[in-house]
XYZ file of C-alpha atoms in Angstrom:
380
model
C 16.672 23.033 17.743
C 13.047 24.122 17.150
C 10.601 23.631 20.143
C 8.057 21.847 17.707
C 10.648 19.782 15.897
C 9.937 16.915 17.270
C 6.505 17.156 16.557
C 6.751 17.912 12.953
C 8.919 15.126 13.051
C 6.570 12.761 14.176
C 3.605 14.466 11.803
C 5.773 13.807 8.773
C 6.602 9.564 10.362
C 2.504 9.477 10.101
C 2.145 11.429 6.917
C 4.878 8.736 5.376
C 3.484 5.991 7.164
C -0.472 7.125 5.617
C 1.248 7.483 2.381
C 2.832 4.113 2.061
C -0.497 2.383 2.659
C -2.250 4.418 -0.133
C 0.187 3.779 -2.412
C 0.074 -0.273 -1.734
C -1.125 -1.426 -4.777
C 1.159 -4.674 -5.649
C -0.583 -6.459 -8.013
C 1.632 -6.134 -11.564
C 0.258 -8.659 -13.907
C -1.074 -12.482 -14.552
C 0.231 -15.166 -16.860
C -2.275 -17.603 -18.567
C -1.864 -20.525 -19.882
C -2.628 -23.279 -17.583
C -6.294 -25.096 -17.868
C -6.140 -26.533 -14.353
C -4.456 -25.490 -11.213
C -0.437 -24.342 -11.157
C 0.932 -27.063 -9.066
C 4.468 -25.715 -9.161
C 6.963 -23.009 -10.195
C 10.669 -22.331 -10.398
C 12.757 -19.885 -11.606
C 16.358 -19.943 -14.016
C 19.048 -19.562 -11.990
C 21.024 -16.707 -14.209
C 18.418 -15.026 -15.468
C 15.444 -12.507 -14.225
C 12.540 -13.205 -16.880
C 12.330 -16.981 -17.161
C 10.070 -18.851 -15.255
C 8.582 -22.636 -15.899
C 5.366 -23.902 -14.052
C 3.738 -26.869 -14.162
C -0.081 -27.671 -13.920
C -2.600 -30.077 -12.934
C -3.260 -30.769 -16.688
C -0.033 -31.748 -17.713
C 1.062 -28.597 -19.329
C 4.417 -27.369 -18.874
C 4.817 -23.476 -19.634
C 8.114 -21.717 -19.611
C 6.677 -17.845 -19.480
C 8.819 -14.675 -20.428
C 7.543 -12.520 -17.625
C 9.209 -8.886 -19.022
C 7.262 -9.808 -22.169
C 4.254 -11.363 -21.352
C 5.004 -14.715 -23.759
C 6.207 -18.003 -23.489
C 9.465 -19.726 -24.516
C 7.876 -23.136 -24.179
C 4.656 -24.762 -24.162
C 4.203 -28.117 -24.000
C 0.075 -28.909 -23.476
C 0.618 -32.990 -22.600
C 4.039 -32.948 -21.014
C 2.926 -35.903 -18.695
C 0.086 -37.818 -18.012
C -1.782 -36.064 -15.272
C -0.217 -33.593 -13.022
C 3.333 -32.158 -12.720
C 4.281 -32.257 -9.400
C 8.003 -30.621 -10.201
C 10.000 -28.644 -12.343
C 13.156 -27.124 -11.970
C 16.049 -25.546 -14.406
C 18.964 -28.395 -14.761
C 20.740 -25.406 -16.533
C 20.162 -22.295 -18.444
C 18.693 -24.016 -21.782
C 17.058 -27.224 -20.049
C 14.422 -28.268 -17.785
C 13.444 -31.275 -15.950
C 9.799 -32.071 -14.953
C 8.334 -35.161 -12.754
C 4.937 -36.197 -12.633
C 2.491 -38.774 -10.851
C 3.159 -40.359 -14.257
C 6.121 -41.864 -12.119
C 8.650 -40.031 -15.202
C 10.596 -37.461 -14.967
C 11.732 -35.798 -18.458
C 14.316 -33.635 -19.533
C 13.534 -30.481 -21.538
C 15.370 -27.921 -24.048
C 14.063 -24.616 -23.436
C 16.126 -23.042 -26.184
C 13.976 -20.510 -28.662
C 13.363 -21.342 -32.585
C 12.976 -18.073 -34.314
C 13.861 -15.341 -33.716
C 10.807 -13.690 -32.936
C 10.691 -15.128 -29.520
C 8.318 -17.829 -30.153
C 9.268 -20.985 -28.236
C 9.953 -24.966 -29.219
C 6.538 -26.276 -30.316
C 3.696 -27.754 -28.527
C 4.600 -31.099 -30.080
C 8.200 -30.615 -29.232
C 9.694 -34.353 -27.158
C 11.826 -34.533 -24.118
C 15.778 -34.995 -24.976
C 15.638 -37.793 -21.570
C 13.288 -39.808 -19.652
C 13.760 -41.229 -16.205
C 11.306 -44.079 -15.654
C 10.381 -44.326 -11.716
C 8.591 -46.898 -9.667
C 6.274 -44.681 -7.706
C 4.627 -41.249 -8.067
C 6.924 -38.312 -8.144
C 6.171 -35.189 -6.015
C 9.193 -32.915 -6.160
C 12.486 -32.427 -7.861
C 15.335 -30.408 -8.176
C 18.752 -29.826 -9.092
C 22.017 -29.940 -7.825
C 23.624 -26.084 -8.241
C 26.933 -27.386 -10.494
C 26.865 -30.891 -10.727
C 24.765 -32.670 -13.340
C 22.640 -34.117 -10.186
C 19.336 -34.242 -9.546
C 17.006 -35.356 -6.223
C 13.521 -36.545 -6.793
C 10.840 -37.256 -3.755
C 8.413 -40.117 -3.896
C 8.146 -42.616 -1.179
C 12.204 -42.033 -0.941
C 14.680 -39.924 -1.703
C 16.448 -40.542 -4.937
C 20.030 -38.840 -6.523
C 19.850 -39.590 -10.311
C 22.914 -38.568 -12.527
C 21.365 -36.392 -16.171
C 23.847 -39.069 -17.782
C 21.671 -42.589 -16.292
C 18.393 -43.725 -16.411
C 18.298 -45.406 -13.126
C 18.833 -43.657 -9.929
C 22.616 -43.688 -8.403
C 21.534 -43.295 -4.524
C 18.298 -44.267 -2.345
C 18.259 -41.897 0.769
C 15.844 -42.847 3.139
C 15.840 -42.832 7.122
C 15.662 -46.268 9.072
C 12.293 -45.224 10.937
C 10.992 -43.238 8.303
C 7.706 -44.812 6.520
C 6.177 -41.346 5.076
C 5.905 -40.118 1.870
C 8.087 -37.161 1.071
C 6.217 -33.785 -0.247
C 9.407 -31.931 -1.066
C 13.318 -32.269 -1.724
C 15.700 -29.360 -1.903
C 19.523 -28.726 -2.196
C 21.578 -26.385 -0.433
C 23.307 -23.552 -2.063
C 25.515 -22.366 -0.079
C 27.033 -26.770 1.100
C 25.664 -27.929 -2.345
C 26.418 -31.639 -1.026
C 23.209 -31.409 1.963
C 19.843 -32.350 0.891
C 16.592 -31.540 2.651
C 13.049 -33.202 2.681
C 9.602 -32.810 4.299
C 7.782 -35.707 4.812
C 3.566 -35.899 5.337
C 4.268 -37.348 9.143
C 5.755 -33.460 9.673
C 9.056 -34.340 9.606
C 12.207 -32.436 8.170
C 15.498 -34.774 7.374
C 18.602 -33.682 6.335
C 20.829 -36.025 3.692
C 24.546 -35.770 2.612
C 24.865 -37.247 -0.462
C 28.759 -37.917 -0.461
C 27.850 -40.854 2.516
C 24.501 -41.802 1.132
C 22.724 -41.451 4.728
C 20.553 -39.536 6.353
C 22.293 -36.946 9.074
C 19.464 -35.660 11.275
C 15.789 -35.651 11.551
C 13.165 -33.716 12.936
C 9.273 -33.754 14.110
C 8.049 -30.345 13.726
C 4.778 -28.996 15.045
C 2.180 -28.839 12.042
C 0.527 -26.349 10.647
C -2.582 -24.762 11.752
C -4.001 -23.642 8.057
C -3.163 -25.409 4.851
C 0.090 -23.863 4.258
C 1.040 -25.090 0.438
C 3.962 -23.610 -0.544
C 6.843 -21.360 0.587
C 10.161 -19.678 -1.032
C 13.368 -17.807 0.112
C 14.363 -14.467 -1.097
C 17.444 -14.525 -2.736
C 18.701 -12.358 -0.291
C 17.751 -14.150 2.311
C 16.074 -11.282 4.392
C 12.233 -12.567 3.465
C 10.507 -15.579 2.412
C 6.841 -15.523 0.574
C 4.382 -18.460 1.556
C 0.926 -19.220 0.380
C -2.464 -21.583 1.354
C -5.434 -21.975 1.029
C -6.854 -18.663 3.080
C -6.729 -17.354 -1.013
C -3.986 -15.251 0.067
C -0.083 -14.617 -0.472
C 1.752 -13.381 2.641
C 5.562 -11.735 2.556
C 7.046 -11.965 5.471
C 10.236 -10.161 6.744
C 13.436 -11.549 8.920
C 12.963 -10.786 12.608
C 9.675 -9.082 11.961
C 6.665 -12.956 13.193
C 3.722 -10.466 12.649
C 1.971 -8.163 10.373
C 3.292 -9.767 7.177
C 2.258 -8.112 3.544
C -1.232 -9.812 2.655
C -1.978 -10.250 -1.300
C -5.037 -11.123 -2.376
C -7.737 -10.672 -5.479
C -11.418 -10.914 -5.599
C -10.599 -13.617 -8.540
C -7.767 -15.912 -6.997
C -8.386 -19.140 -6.104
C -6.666 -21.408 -3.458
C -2.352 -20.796 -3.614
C -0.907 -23.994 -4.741
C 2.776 -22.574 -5.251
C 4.911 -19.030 -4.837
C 8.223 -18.207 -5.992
C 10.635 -15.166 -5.375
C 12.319 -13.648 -8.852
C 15.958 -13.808 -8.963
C 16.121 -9.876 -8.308
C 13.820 -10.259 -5.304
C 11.722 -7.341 -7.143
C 8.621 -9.446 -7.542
C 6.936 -13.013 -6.329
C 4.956 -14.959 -8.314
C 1.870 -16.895 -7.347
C 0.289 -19.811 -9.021
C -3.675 -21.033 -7.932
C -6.350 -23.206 -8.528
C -8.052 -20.722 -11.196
C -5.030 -21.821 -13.754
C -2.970 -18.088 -13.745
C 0.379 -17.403 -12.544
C 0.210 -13.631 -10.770
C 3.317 -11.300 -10.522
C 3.132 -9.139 -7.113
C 5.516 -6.337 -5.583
C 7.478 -7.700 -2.880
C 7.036 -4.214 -1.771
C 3.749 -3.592 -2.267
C 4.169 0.264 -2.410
C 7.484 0.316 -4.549
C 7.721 2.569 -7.360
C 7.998 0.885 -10.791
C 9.912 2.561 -13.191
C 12.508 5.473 -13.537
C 12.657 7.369 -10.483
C 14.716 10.769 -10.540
C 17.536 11.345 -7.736
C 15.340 14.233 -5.931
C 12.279 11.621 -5.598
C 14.553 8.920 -4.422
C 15.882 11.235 -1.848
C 12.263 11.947 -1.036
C 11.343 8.052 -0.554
C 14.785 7.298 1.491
C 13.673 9.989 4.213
C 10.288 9.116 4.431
C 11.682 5.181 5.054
C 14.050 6.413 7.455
C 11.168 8.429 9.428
C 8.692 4.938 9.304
C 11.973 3.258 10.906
C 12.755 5.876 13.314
C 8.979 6.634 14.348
C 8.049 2.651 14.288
C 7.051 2.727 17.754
C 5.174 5.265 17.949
C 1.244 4.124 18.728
C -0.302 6.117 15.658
C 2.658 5.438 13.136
C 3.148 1.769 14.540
C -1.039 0.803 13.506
C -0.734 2.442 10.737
C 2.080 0.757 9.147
C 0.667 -3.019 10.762
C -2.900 -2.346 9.137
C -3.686 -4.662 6.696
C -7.210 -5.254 5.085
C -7.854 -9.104 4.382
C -10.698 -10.806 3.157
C -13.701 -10.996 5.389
C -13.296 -15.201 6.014
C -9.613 -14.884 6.730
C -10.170 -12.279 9.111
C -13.447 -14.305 11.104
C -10.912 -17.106 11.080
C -7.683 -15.488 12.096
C -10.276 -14.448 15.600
C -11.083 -17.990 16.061
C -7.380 -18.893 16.235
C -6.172 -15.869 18.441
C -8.971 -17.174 20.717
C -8.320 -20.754 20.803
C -4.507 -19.787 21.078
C -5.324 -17.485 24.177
C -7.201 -20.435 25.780
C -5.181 -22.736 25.151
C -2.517 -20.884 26.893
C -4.843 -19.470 30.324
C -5.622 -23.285 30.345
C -1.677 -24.639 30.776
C -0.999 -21.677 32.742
C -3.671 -22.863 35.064
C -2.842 -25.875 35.230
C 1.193 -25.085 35.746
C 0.006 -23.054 38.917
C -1.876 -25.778 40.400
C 0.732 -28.202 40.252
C 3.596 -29.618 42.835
C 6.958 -26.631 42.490
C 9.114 -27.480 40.523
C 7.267 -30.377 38.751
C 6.170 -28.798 35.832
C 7.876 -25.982 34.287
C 7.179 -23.844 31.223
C 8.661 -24.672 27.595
C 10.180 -22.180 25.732
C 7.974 -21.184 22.656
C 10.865 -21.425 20.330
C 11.469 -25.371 21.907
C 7.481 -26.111 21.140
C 8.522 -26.378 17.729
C 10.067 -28.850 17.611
C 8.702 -31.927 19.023
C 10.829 -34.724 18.765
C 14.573 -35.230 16.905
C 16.344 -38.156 15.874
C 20.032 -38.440 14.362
């Protein structure tokens, strides 16, 4: 072994680290479309190019994202703001509103030059609710859907009126969000505006658990998984769009434009590639997940090239000059001003029940665990 090998080492871990940063540029393209704000997203389940968003305006857009077009465009899909869309299957679409409907698309193209169903095109179904809508989606086989208002409701594609109210017995909030889960298709989630997170199970009809978490400190709007499940994007109204990685709390890949407007919703691609962003300026944004990935063909030499340079980053990590290097990222001025505001009331906050922990009878009063301040209450 060479007596500087280790030190060549570490100059090329810098060199790759240095190199990753310059190359960070993971804006790819924007989608317009909308007049208003993109309230929500989601993507088709088999396929990598189709995604539908809904805006405050009422217009529903199904966008083509490897071409740039849309499939469908509806301008007056509901009156006022859609609040949720998601892909029942791969040729139709359900959307809910504050219109209190929820309506049943076909997404299916007319010609065959790609141009989508027409702005005038109707909905094939329509669910009449009693209240507002403010989320939806669909079951992953079954023709089932869940929609969140004041309650939680299970409609069937084949009845008008739901089949199943889900609510808790203590529960009085409205719910912001309903989701299914892939993996035991038959468990349903739900966030309510009172911070809570309750879990249904749809073969009983009742409510299984339910839990008080600790709120947010921004205005955190929206959030998605990776389809891997190794990172999850999440966006607010700091004007940003943050990435962030499993097992890694800080330093998470910051996207932001001179241009964008408050996040209202983000969304991984099926190929975990990409995320999309929707704001309050109307445009839907397309972003690297890996802000310094190459796009395009890349040669096996080259790919060698990039695999050793990762492997260095990961070996060299923590290494003071390579480790601040790779964490460095630039941020608007106003999130950074306010991001030192927090760390300091966080710091005080802590000195102060450290304080007053010390000062205290032994044994009285003992320190919680951060990952138990979460959670602040939970009911079953």
């Amino acid at each position: 072994m060479h007596p500087f090998a280790r030190a060549r080492e570490r100059t090329r871990a810098l060199n790759a680290a240095k190199i990753e940063r310059i190359f960070a540029k993971p804006f790819v393209a924007a989608f317009e479309g909308h007049g208003e704000a993109v309230e929500t997203m989601s993507r088709r389940p088999e396929s990598l190019n189709a995604i539908a968003s809904g805006g405050w305006d009422g217009g529903l857009i199904v966008h083509d994202i490897s071409r740039g077009t849309h499939m469908l465009r509806v301008e007056a899909a509901h009156k006022g703001k859609i609040s949720g869309v998601c892909f029942a299957d791969e040729n139709h679409l359900l959307s809910c509103g504050v219109d209190r409907n929820v309506k049943l698309w076909d997404t299916r193209q007319v010609d065959e030059n790609g141009a989508g169903p027409s702005e005038s095109q109707k909905p094939l179904s329509i669910f009449p609710g009693k209240a507002a809508f403010n989320s939806i989606d669909h079951h992953r086989s079954d023709p089932l859907f869940a929609t969140a208002s004041t309650i939680v409701q299970v409609w069937d594609e084949t009845k008008s009126a739901p089949i199943s109210n889900l609510t808790f017995p203590t529960s009085t909030e409205t719910i912001s969000a309903v989701r299914f889960n892939l993996s035991e298709s038959s468990v349903l989630a739900s966030i309510g505006s009172d911070r809570t997170f309750t879990l249904y199970d749809i073969r009983t009809g009742k409510a299984e658990r339910r839990v008080v978490m600790q709120a947010h400190v921004a205005a955190v709007t929206s959030c998605d998984w990776s389809p891997t499940g190794l990172e999850f994007v999440s966006g607010g109204w700091d004007r940003t769009v943050r990435v962030w990685k499993q097992g890694v709390g800080t330093q998470p890949e910051v996207y932001h434009t001179k241009r964008m407007q408050r996040v209202t919703s983000t969304l991984f691609t099926a190929d975990a590639r990409f995320v999309l962003s929707g704001s309050d300026d109307g445009n839907v944004r397309m972003w690297k997940a890996r802000a310094s990935e190459k796009l395009g063909i890349i040669d096996a030499r080259e790919r060698a090239a990039i695999e050793y340079r990762d492997t260095l980053k990961e070996r060299w990590k923590f290494d003071p000059e390579v480790g601040k290097v790779s964490r460095t990222r630039h941020v608007p001025k106003p999130v950074y001003k306010a991001s030192q505001i927090k760390r300091t009331m966080l710091d005080a906050q802590r000195v102060k029940e450290e304080r007053r922990r010390k000062h205290t009878r032994a044994g009285e009063s003992k320190p919680k665990a951060e990952r138990k301040k979460v959670v602040i209450t939970e009911q079953t």
